[in-house]
mmCIF file of N, CA, C and O in Angstrom:
data_model
loop_
_atom_site.group_PDB
_atom_site.id
_atom_site.type_symbol
_atom_site.label_atom_id
_atom_site.label_comp_id
_atom_site.label_asym_id
_atom_site.label_seq_id
_atom_site.Cartn_x
_atom_site.Cartn_y
_atom_site.Cartn_z
ATOM 1 N N UNK A 30 3.958 16.922 4.566
ATOM 2 C CA UNK A 30 5.191 17.293 3.908
ATOM 3 C C UNK A 30 5.202 16.804 2.465
ATOM 4 O O UNK A 30 5.642 17.519 1.580
ATOM 5 N N UNK A 31 4.724 15.574 2.228
ATOM 6 C CA UNK A 31 4.660 15.051 0.864
ATOM 7 C C UNK A 31 3.715 15.893 0.019
ATOM 8 O O UNK A 31 3.989 16.149 -1.166
ATOM 9 N N UNK A 32 2.632 16.354 0.641
ATOM 10 C CA UNK A 32 1.682 17.219 -0.068
ATOM 11 C C UNK A 32 2.356 18.511 -0.509
ATOM 12 O O UNK A 32 2.235 18.922 -1.671
ATOM 13 N N UNK A 33 3.087 19.150 0.384
ATOM 14 C CA UNK A 33 3.755 20.406 0.039
ATOM 15 C C UNK A 33 4.807 20.201 -1.040
ATOM 16 O O UNK A 33 4.921 21.007 -1.976
ATOM 17 N N UNK A 34 5.583 19.131 -0.939
ATOM 18 C CA UNK A 34 6.644 18.880 -1.923
ATOM 19 C C UNK A 34 6.049 18.651 -3.311
ATOM 20 O O UNK A 34 6.525 19.209 -4.301
ATOM 21 N N UNK A 35 4.985 17.870 -3.396
ATOM 22 C CA UNK A 35 4.392 17.606 -4.712
ATOM 23 C C UNK A 35 3.664 18.831 -5.252
ATOM 24 O O UNK A 35 3.634 19.050 -6.460
ATOM 25 N N UNK A 36 3.072 19.638 -4.366
ATOM 26 C CA UNK A 36 2.425 20.873 -4.848
ATOM 27 C C UNK A 36 3.465 21.823 -5.428
ATOM 28 O O UNK A 36 3.259 22.407 -6.500
ATOM 29 N N UNK A 37 4.595 21.976 -4.751
ATOM 30 C CA UNK A 37 5.643 22.849 -5.284
ATOM 31 C C UNK A 37 6.193 22.296 -6.606
ATOM 32 O O UNK A 37 6.465 23.057 -7.534
ATOM 33 N N UNK A 38 6.356 20.980 -6.698
ATOM 34 C CA UNK A 38 6.817 20.372 -7.952
ATOM 35 C C UNK A 38 5.787 20.595 -9.055
ATOM 36 O O UNK A 38 6.149 20.907 -10.202
ATOM 37 N N UNK A 39 4.505 20.466 -8.727
ATOM 38 C CA UNK A 39 3.450 20.666 -9.720
ATOM 39 C C UNK A 39 3.407 22.117 -10.185
ATOM 40 O O UNK A 39 3.265 22.391 -11.385
ATOM 41 N N UNK A 40 3.543 23.055 -9.265
ATOM 42 C CA UNK A 40 3.541 24.473 -9.643
ATOM 43 C C UNK A 40 4.753 24.787 -10.520
ATOM 44 O O UNK A 40 4.634 25.461 -11.551
ATOM 45 N N UNK A 41 5.912 24.293 -10.139
ATOM 46 C CA UNK A 41 7.128 24.533 -10.916
ATOM 47 C C UNK A 41 6.991 23.964 -12.336
ATOM 48 O O UNK A 41 7.326 24.634 -13.322
ATOM 49 N N UNK A 42 6.486 22.739 -12.449
ATOM 50 C CA UNK A 42 6.312 22.122 -13.764
ATOM 51 C C UNK A 42 5.258 22.845 -14.595
ATOM 52 O O UNK A 42 5.401 22.984 -15.806
ATOM 53 N N UNK A 43 4.215 23.327 -13.942
ATOM 54 C CA UNK A 43 3.173 24.046 -14.663
ATOM 55 C C UNK A 43 3.712 25.362 -15.226
ATOM 56 O O UNK A 43 3.393 25.735 -16.355
ATOM 57 N N UNK A 44 4.535 26.048 -14.455
ATOM 58 C CA UNK A 44 5.149 27.285 -14.954
ATOM 59 C C UNK A 44 6.056 26.980 -16.139
ATOM 60 O O UNK A 44 6.026 27.683 -17.160
ATOM 61 N N UNK A 45 6.861 25.918 -16.026
ATOM 62 C CA UNK A 45 7.721 25.531 -17.153
ATOM 63 C C UNK A 45 6.894 25.144 -18.374
ATOM 64 O O UNK A 45 7.227 25.496 -19.512
ATOM 65 N N UNK A 46 5.815 24.412 -18.148
ATOM 66 C CA UNK A 46 4.927 24.017 -19.250
ATOM 67 C C UNK A 46 4.318 25.247 -19.910
ATOM 68 O O UNK A 46 4.211 25.327 -21.138
ATOM 69 N N UNK A 47 3.934 26.237 -19.115
ATOM 70 C CA UNK A 47 3.312 27.442 -19.654
ATOM 71 C C UNK A 47 4.317 28.238 -20.491
ATOM 72 O O UNK A 47 3.946 28.848 -21.492
ATOM 73 N N UNK A 48 5.580 28.218 -20.089
ATOM 74 C CA UNK A 48 6.603 28.974 -20.817
ATOM 75 C C UNK A 48 7.081 28.255 -22.079
ATOM 76 O O UNK A 48 7.584 28.893 -22.992
ATOM 77 N N UNK A 49 6.913 26.928 -22.140
ATOM 78 C CA UNK A 49 7.342 26.141 -23.302
ATOM 79 C C UNK A 49 6.221 26.151 -24.345
ATOM 80 O O UNK A 49 5.439 25.216 -24.460
ATOM 81 N N UNK A 50 6.186 27.220 -25.148
ATOM 82 C CA UNK A 50 5.088 27.420 -26.095
ATOM 83 C C UNK A 50 5.079 26.340 -27.174
ATOM 84 O O UNK A 50 4.020 25.852 -27.569
ATOM 85 N N UNK A 51 6.234 25.922 -27.638
ATOM 86 C CA UNK A 51 6.293 24.945 -28.728
ATOM 87 C C UNK A 51 6.152 23.505 -28.247
ATOM 88 O O UNK A 51 6.161 22.588 -29.070
ATOM 89 N N UNK A 52 6.059 23.284 -26.941
ATOM 90 C CA UNK A 52 5.877 21.964 -26.337
ATOM 91 C C UNK A 52 6.976 20.989 -26.740
ATOM 92 O O UNK A 52 6.717 19.826 -27.025
ATOM 93 N N UNK A 53 8.205 21.472 -26.791
ATOM 94 C CA UNK A 53 9.317 20.606 -27.176
ATOM 95 C C UNK A 53 9.705 19.637 -26.072
ATOM 96 O O UNK A 53 10.186 18.551 -26.345
ATOM 97 N N UNK A 54 9.523 20.031 -24.826
ATOM 98 C CA UNK A 54 9.942 19.180 -23.712
ATOM 99 C C UNK A 54 8.836 18.255 -23.223
ATOM 100 O O UNK A 54 9.063 17.463 -22.318
ATOM 101 N N UNK A 55 7.662 18.338 -23.779
ATOM 102 C CA UNK A 55 6.545 17.441 -23.412
ATOM 103 C C UNK A 55 6.350 17.396 -21.891
ATOM 104 O O UNK A 55 6.405 16.324 -21.281
ATOM 105 N N UNK A 56 6.118 18.553 -21.312
ATOM 106 C CA UNK A 56 5.998 18.650 -19.853
ATOM 107 C C UNK A 56 4.606 18.333 -19.325
ATOM 108 O O UNK A 56 4.440 18.151 -18.128
ATOM 109 N N UNK A 57 3.609 18.255 -20.191
ATOM 110 C CA UNK A 57 2.249 18.044 -19.700
ATOM 111 C C UNK A 57 2.078 16.724 -18.930
ATOM 112 O O UNK A 57 1.396 16.727 -17.895
ATOM 113 N N UNK A 58 2.675 15.586 -19.345
ATOM 114 C CA UNK A 58 2.524 14.375 -18.514
ATOM 115 C C UNK A 58 3.119 14.534 -17.112
ATOM 116 O O UNK A 58 2.573 14.033 -16.139
ATOM 117 N N UNK A 59 4.234 15.266 -17.031
ATOM 118 C CA UNK A 59 4.841 15.499 -15.718
ATOM 119 C C UNK A 59 3.929 16.351 -14.842
ATOM 120 O O UNK A 59 3.764 16.083 -13.644
ATOM 121 N N UNK A 60 3.295 17.362 -15.444
ATOM 122 C CA UNK A 60 2.340 18.190 -14.694
ATOM 123 C C UNK A 60 1.170 17.343 -14.194
ATOM 124 O O UNK A 60 0.750 17.476 -13.042
ATOM 125 N N UNK A 61 0.651 16.483 -15.081
ATOM 126 C CA UNK A 61 -0.474 15.618 -14.677
ATOM 127 C C UNK A 61 -0.075 14.694 -13.523
ATOM 128 O O UNK A 61 -0.854 14.486 -12.593
ATOM 129 N N UNK A 62 1.135 14.141 -13.583
ATOM 130 C CA UNK A 62 1.578 13.234 -12.513
ATOM 131 C C UNK A 62 1.674 13.975 -11.177
ATOM 132 O O UNK A 62 1.205 13.481 -10.146
ATOM 133 N N UNK A 63 2.279 15.157 -11.188
ATOM 134 C CA UNK A 63 2.460 15.892 -9.933
ATOM 135 C C UNK A 63 1.145 16.454 -9.408
ATOM 136 O O UNK A 63 0.900 16.427 -8.201
ATOM 137 N N UNK A 64 0.285 16.955 -10.296
ATOM 138 C CA UNK A 64 -1.013 17.437 -9.813
ATOM 139 C C UNK A 64 -1.863 16.279 -9.308
ATOM 140 O O UNK A 64 -2.615 16.420 -8.332
ATOM 141 N N UNK A 65 -1.756 15.117 -9.949
ATOM 142 C CA UNK A 65 -2.487 13.937 -9.473
ATOM 143 C C UNK A 65 -2.008 13.493 -8.105
ATOM 144 O O UNK A 65 -2.814 13.168 -7.219
ATOM 145 N N UNK A 66 -0.682 13.490 -7.915
ATOM 146 C CA UNK A 66 -0.130 13.123 -6.603
ATOM 147 C C UNK A 66 -0.547 14.147 -5.548
ATOM 148 O O UNK A 66 -0.873 13.777 -4.416
ATOM 149 N N UNK A 67 -0.558 15.421 -5.930
ATOM 150 C CA UNK A 67 -0.972 16.468 -4.984
ATOM 151 C C UNK A 67 -2.423 16.286 -4.571
ATOM 152 O O UNK A 67 -2.764 16.416 -3.389
ATOM 153 N N UNK A 68 -3.274 15.980 -5.552
ATOM 154 C CA UNK A 68 -4.689 15.758 -5.250
ATOM 155 C C UNK A 68 -4.866 14.549 -4.333
ATOM 156 O O UNK A 68 -5.653 14.591 -3.376
ATOM 157 N N UNK A 69 -4.107 13.480 -4.601
ATOM 158 C CA UNK A 69 -4.186 12.279 -3.767
ATOM 159 C C UNK A 69 -3.795 12.595 -2.317
ATOM 160 O O UNK A 69 -4.496 12.225 -1.379
ATOM 161 N N UNK A 70 -2.692 13.314 -2.127
ATOM 162 C CA UNK A 70 -2.254 13.626 -0.771
ATOM 163 C C UNK A 70 -3.133 14.675 -0.122
ATOM 164 O O UNK A 70 -3.252 14.713 1.095
ATOM 165 N N UNK A 71 -3.794 15.513 -0.924
ATOM 166 C CA UNK A 71 -4.736 16.475 -0.358
ATOM 167 C C UNK A 71 -5.952 15.751 0.228
ATOM 168 O O UNK A 71 -6.395 16.061 1.338
ATOM 169 N N UNK A 72 -6.467 14.788 -0.510
ATOM 170 C CA UNK A 72 -7.595 13.998 -0.002
ATOM 171 C C UNK A 72 -7.167 13.217 1.241
ATOM 172 O O UNK A 72 -7.911 13.132 2.228
ATOM 173 N N UNK A 73 -5.955 12.676 1.210
ATOM 174 C CA UNK A 73 -5.427 11.964 2.377
ATOM 175 C C UNK A 73 -5.326 12.899 3.582
ATOM 176 O O UNK A 73 -5.653 12.508 4.707
ATOM 177 N N UNK A 74 -4.886 14.148 3.353
ATOM 178 C CA UNK A 74 -4.775 15.116 4.447
ATOM 179 C C UNK A 74 -6.140 15.459 5.026
ATOM 180 O O UNK A 74 -6.289 15.635 6.245
ATOM 181 N N UNK A 75 -7.155 15.549 4.173
ATOM 182 C CA UNK A 75 -8.510 15.841 4.654
ATOM 183 C C UNK A 75 -8.991 14.735 5.584
ATOM 184 O O UNK A 75 -9.514 14.996 6.678
ATOM 185 N N UNK A 76 -8.807 13.482 5.164
ATOM 186 C CA UNK A 76 -9.261 12.366 5.996
ATOM 187 C C UNK A 76 -8.420 12.253 7.272
ATOM 188 O O UNK A 76 -8.954 11.922 8.335
ATOM 189 N N UNK A 77 -7.133 12.548 7.178
ATOM 190 C CA UNK A 77 -6.288 12.500 8.370
ATOM 191 C C UNK A 77 -6.678 13.612 9.339
ATOM 192 O O UNK A 77 -6.693 13.413 10.553
ATOM 193 N N UNK A 78 -7.008 14.797 8.813
ATOM 194 C CA UNK A 78 -7.440 15.885 9.680
ATOM 195 C C UNK A 78 -8.771 15.540 10.354
ATOM 196 O O UNK A 78 -8.975 15.833 11.543
ATOM 197 N N UNK A 79 -9.671 14.902 9.622
ATOM 198 C CA UNK A 79 -10.964 14.516 10.205
ATOM 199 C C UNK A 79 -10.772 13.522 11.344
ATOM 200 O O UNK A 79 -11.561 13.500 12.294
ATOM 201 N N UNK A 80 -9.722 12.717 11.256
ATOM 202 C CA UNK A 80 -9.475 11.715 12.283
ATOM 203 C C UNK A 80 -8.710 12.292 13.476
ATOM 204 O O UNK A 80 -9.040 12.012 14.619
ATOM 205 N N UNK A 81 -7.687 13.117 13.197
ATOM 206 C CA UNK A 81 -6.794 13.563 14.266
ATOM 207 C C UNK A 81 -7.117 14.948 14.822
ATOM 208 O O UNK A 81 -6.663 15.290 15.914
ATOM 209 N N UNK A 82 -7.793 15.769 14.048
ATOM 210 C CA UNK A 82 -8.098 17.169 14.415
ATOM 211 C C UNK A 82 -6.823 17.963 14.679
ATOM 212 O O UNK A 82 -5.986 18.049 13.829
ATOM 213 N N UNK A 83 -6.643 18.481 15.887
ATOM 214 C CA UNK A 83 -5.530 19.395 16.179
ATOM 215 C C UNK A 83 -4.172 18.707 16.085
ATOM 216 O O UNK A 83 -3.168 19.356 15.776
ATOM 217 N N UNK A 84 -4.107 17.418 16.337
ATOM 218 C CA UNK A 84 -2.829 16.698 16.265
ATOM 219 C C UNK A 84 -2.281 16.650 14.843
ATOM 220 O O UNK A 84 -1.091 16.416 14.647
ATOM 221 N N UNK A 85 -3.154 16.890 13.858
ATOM 222 C CA UNK A 85 -2.719 16.885 12.462
ATOM 223 C C UNK A 85 -1.660 17.964 12.221
ATOM 224 O O UNK A 85 -0.746 17.778 11.420
ATOM 225 N N UNK A 86 -1.770 19.097 12.913
ATOM 226 C CA UNK A 86 -0.856 20.216 12.686
ATOM 227 C C UNK A 86 0.398 20.157 13.547
ATOM 228 O O UNK A 86 1.244 21.040 13.455
ATOM 229 N N UNK A 87 0.523 19.147 14.383
ATOM 230 C CA UNK A 87 1.728 19.003 15.208
ATOM 231 C C UNK A 87 2.304 17.597 15.051
ATOM 232 O O UNK A 87 2.326 16.807 15.999
ATOM 233 N N UNK A 88 2.812 17.287 13.865
ATOM 234 C CA UNK A 88 3.354 15.940 13.663
ATOM 235 C C UNK A 88 4.706 15.775 14.358
ATOM 236 O O UNK A 88 5.415 16.753 14.611
ATOM 237 N N UNK A 89 5.060 14.550 14.628
ATOM 238 C CA UNK A 89 6.369 14.251 15.216
ATOM 239 C C UNK A 89 7.450 14.428 14.158
ATOM 240 O O UNK A 89 7.188 14.334 12.953
ATOM 241 N N UNK A 90 8.661 14.693 14.596
ATOM 242 C CA UNK A 90 9.769 14.935 13.662
ATOM 243 C C UNK A 90 10.031 13.724 12.771
ATOM 244 O O UNK A 90 10.310 13.861 11.574
ATOM 245 N N UNK A 91 9.933 12.538 13.350
ATOM 246 C CA UNK A 91 10.143 11.323 12.567
ATOM 247 C C UNK A 91 9.102 11.142 11.482
ATOM 248 O O UNK A 91 9.417 10.725 10.360
ATOM 249 N N UNK A 92 7.850 11.491 11.795
ATOM 250 C CA UNK A 92 6.783 11.403 10.791
ATOM 251 C C UNK A 92 7.012 12.397 9.657
ATOM 252 O O UNK A 92 6.769 12.093 8.482
ATOM 253 N N UNK A 93 7.470 13.613 10.013
ATOM 254 C CA UNK A 93 7.738 14.620 8.978
ATOM 255 C C UNK A 93 8.882 14.179 8.074
ATOM 256 O O UNK A 93 8.838 14.397 6.864
ATOM 257 N N UNK A 94 9.897 13.559 8.665
ATOM 258 C CA UNK A 94 11.030 13.084 7.858
ATOM 259 C C UNK A 94 10.597 11.969 6.917
ATOM 260 O O UNK A 94 10.961 11.966 5.732
ATOM 261 N N UNK A 95 9.793 11.045 7.403
ATOM 262 C CA UNK A 95 9.271 9.972 6.547
ATOM 263 C C UNK A 95 8.408 10.536 5.429
ATOM 264 O O UNK A 95 8.480 10.093 4.285
ATOM 265 N N UNK A 96 7.583 11.510 5.753
ATOM 266 C CA UNK A 96 6.713 12.143 4.768
ATOM 267 C C UNK A 96 7.536 12.887 3.712
ATOM 268 O O UNK A 96 7.207 12.840 2.523
ATOM 269 N N UNK A 97 8.580 13.581 4.159
ATOM 270 C CA UNK A 97 9.442 14.307 3.211
ATOM 271 C C UNK A 97 10.148 13.327 2.287
ATOM 272 O O UNK A 97 10.254 13.556 1.080
ATOM 273 N N UNK A 98 10.624 12.219 2.833
ATOM 274 C CA UNK A 98 11.278 11.195 2.011
ATOM 275 C C UNK A 98 10.304 10.642 0.981
ATOM 276 O O UNK A 98 10.665 10.458 -0.191
ATOM 277 N N UNK A 99 9.057 10.424 1.385
ATOM 278 C CA UNK A 99 8.040 9.935 0.451
ATOM 279 C C UNK A 99 7.768 10.959 -0.647
ATOM 280 O O UNK A 99 7.656 10.612 -1.829
ATOM 281 N N UNK A 100 7.683 12.239 -0.271
ATOM 282 C CA UNK A 100 7.437 13.283 -1.266
ATOM 283 C C UNK A 100 8.571 13.410 -2.264
ATOM 284 O O UNK A 100 8.337 13.493 -3.478
ATOM 285 N N UNK A 101 9.812 13.412 -1.769
ATOM 286 C CA UNK A 101 10.959 13.496 -2.682
ATOM 287 C C UNK A 101 11.054 12.251 -3.560
ATOM 288 O O UNK A 101 11.440 12.336 -4.731
ATOM 289 N N UNK A 102 10.700 11.095 -3.017
ATOM 290 C CA UNK A 102 10.699 9.868 -3.814
ATOM 291 C C UNK A 102 9.664 9.945 -4.928
ATOM 292 O O UNK A 102 9.922 9.522 -6.062
ATOM 293 N N UNK A 103 8.487 10.495 -4.629
ATOM 294 C CA UNK A 103 7.440 10.637 -5.650
ATOM 295 C C UNK A 103 7.889 11.591 -6.749
ATOM 296 O O UNK A 103 7.657 11.334 -7.935
ATOM 297 N N UNK A 104 8.538 12.692 -6.362
ATOM 298 C CA UNK A 104 9.026 13.652 -7.354
ATOM 299 C C UNK A 104 10.105 13.004 -8.224
ATOM 300 O O UNK A 104 10.097 13.130 -9.455
ATOM 301 N N UNK A 105 11.025 12.269 -7.615
ATOM 302 C CA UNK A 105 12.084 11.605 -8.380
ATOM 303 C C UNK A 105 11.504 10.540 -9.306
ATOM 304 O O UNK A 105 11.913 10.424 -10.470
ATOM 305 N N UNK A 106 10.533 9.779 -8.836
ATOM 306 C CA UNK A 106 9.912 8.747 -9.666
ATOM 307 C C UNK A 106 9.181 9.370 -10.850
ATOM 308 O O UNK A 106 9.237 8.863 -11.973
ATOM 309 N N UNK A 107 8.501 10.495 -10.623
ATOM 310 C CA UNK A 107 7.842 11.211 -11.719
ATOM 311 C C UNK A 107 8.843 11.685 -12.757
ATOM 312 O O UNK A 107 8.594 11.599 -13.963
ATOM 313 N N UNK A 108 9.991 12.185 -12.292
ATOM 314 C CA UNK A 108 11.029 12.630 -13.229
ATOM 315 C C UNK A 108 11.587 11.476 -14.046
ATOM 316 O O UNK A 108 11.858 11.618 -15.237
ATOM 317 N N UNK A 109 11.756 10.313 -13.407
ATOM 318 C CA UNK A 109 12.263 9.141 -14.134
ATOM 319 C C UNK A 109 11.271 8.711 -15.212
ATOM 320 O O UNK A 109 11.655 8.434 -16.363
ATOM 321 N N UNK A 110 9.978 8.688 -14.867
ATOM 322 C CA UNK A 110 8.956 8.306 -15.856
ATOM 323 C C UNK A 110 8.935 9.312 -17.009
ATOM 324 O O UNK A 110 8.883 8.942 -18.182
ATOM 325 N N UNK A 111 8.973 10.613 -16.665
ATOM 326 C CA UNK A 111 8.956 11.648 -17.707
ATOM 327 C C UNK A 111 10.189 11.546 -18.606
ATOM 328 O O UNK A 111 10.080 11.671 -19.825
ATOM 329 N N UNK A 112 11.350 11.303 -18.017
ATOM 330 C CA UNK A 112 12.573 11.188 -18.799
ATOM 331 C C UNK A 112 12.514 9.981 -19.735
ATOM 332 O O UNK A 112 12.927 10.061 -20.905
ATOM 333 N N UNK A 113 11.976 8.870 -19.258
ATOM 334 C CA UNK A 113 11.827 7.691 -20.112
ATOM 335 C C UNK A 113 10.877 7.992 -21.273
ATOM 336 O O UNK A 113 11.155 7.635 -22.428
ATOM 337 N N UNK A 114 9.757 8.685 -20.977
ATOM 338 C CA UNK A 114 8.822 9.058 -22.041
ATOM 339 C C UNK A 114 9.489 9.989 -23.051
ATOM 340 O O UNK A 114 9.289 9.861 -24.263
ATOM 341 N N UNK A 115 10.292 10.928 -22.554
ATOM 342 C CA UNK A 115 10.969 11.882 -23.425
ATOM 343 C C UNK A 115 11.981 11.177 -24.313
ATOM 344 O O UNK A 115 12.080 11.461 -25.514
ATOM 345 N N UNK A 116 12.733 10.229 -23.759
ATOM 346 C CA UNK A 116 13.723 9.514 -24.550
ATOM 347 C C UNK A 116 13.070 8.600 -25.585
ATOM 348 O O UNK A 116 13.587 8.430 -26.690
ATOM 349 N N UNK A 117 11.939 8.012 -25.249
ATOM 350 C CA UNK A 117 11.250 7.128 -26.200
ATOM 351 C C UNK A 117 10.655 7.935 -27.356
ATOM 352 O O UNK A 117 10.789 7.569 -28.522
ATOM 353 N N UNK A 118 10.015 9.077 -27.031
ATOM 354 C CA UNK A 118 9.383 9.880 -28.094
ATOM 355 C C UNK A 118 10.405 10.701 -28.876
ATOM 356 O O UNK A 118 10.174 11.005 -30.042
ATOM 357 N N UNK A 119 11.502 11.079 -28.243
ATOM 358 C CA UNK A 119 12.598 11.808 -28.887
ATOM 359 C C UNK A 119 12.087 12.990 -29.720
ATOM 360 O O UNK A 119 12.222 12.998 -30.955
ATOM 361 N N UNK A 120 11.489 14.017 -29.081
ATOM 362 C CA UNK A 120 10.865 15.108 -29.843
ATOM 363 C C UNK A 120 11.847 15.943 -30.666
ATOM 364 O O UNK A 120 11.466 16.509 -31.676
ATOM 365 N N UNK A 121 13.096 16.013 -30.283
ATOM 366 C CA UNK A 121 14.059 16.793 -31.050
ATOM 367 C C UNK A 121 14.807 15.936 -32.070
ATOM 368 O O UNK A 121 15.630 16.436 -32.820
ATOM 369 N N UNK A 122 14.550 14.635 -32.082
ATOM 370 C CA UNK A 122 15.164 13.741 -33.061
ATOM 371 C C UNK A 122 16.645 13.511 -32.842
ATOM 372 O O UNK A 122 17.378 13.232 -33.782
ATOM 373 N N UNK A 123 17.112 13.585 -31.604
ATOM 374 C CA UNK A 123 18.541 13.397 -31.311
ATOM 375 C C UNK A 123 19.001 11.976 -31.614
ATOM 376 O O UNK A 123 20.082 11.774 -32.151
ATOM 377 N N UNK A 124 18.193 10.986 -31.262
ATOM 378 C CA UNK A 124 18.584 9.604 -31.509
ATOM 379 C C UNK A 124 18.403 9.235 -32.977
ATOM 380 O O UNK A 124 19.099 8.382 -33.500
ATOM 381 N N UNK A 125 17.485 9.897 -33.635
ATOM 382 C CA UNK A 125 17.242 9.616 -35.054
ATOM 383 C C UNK A 125 18.445 10.051 -35.897
ATOM 384 O O UNK A 125 18.791 9.404 -36.873
ATOM 385 N N UNK A 126 19.103 11.159 -35.460
ATOM 386 C CA UNK A 126 20.260 11.659 -36.196
ATOM 387 C C UNK A 126 21.462 10.730 -36.050
ATOM 388 O O UNK A 126 22.245 10.579 -36.964
ATOM 389 N N UNK A 127 21.589 10.099 -34.864
ATOM 390 C CA UNK A 127 22.725 9.219 -34.593
ATOM 391 C C UNK A 127 22.602 7.918 -35.367
ATOM 392 O O UNK A 127 23.572 7.410 -35.923
ATOM 393 N N UNK A 128 21.387 7.376 -35.426
ATOM 394 C CA UNK A 128 21.184 6.063 -36.059
ATOM 395 C C UNK A 128 21.259 6.117 -37.568
ATOM 396 O O UNK A 128 21.281 6.989 -38.272
#
């Protein structure tokens, strides 16, 4: 579940990055974070499948809920890091105008 959530977040961010031609929102670090998390969970899924085989595709409901919570937490943490980077770099100069 965490793999699917981060893959969808990575695809969504990549589409936004592709549409932002002038790179005003600095979306590339967010794309790197989500694609990196997706790759990490993909490798984890490969090793888990090698260990569990058919049981990998029939997880318990509690495990899926924990996995979903982990995936949403990773997406939220990535957004917090990206927002902090955006506020520090201030690409549109919003804070520069106030000061």
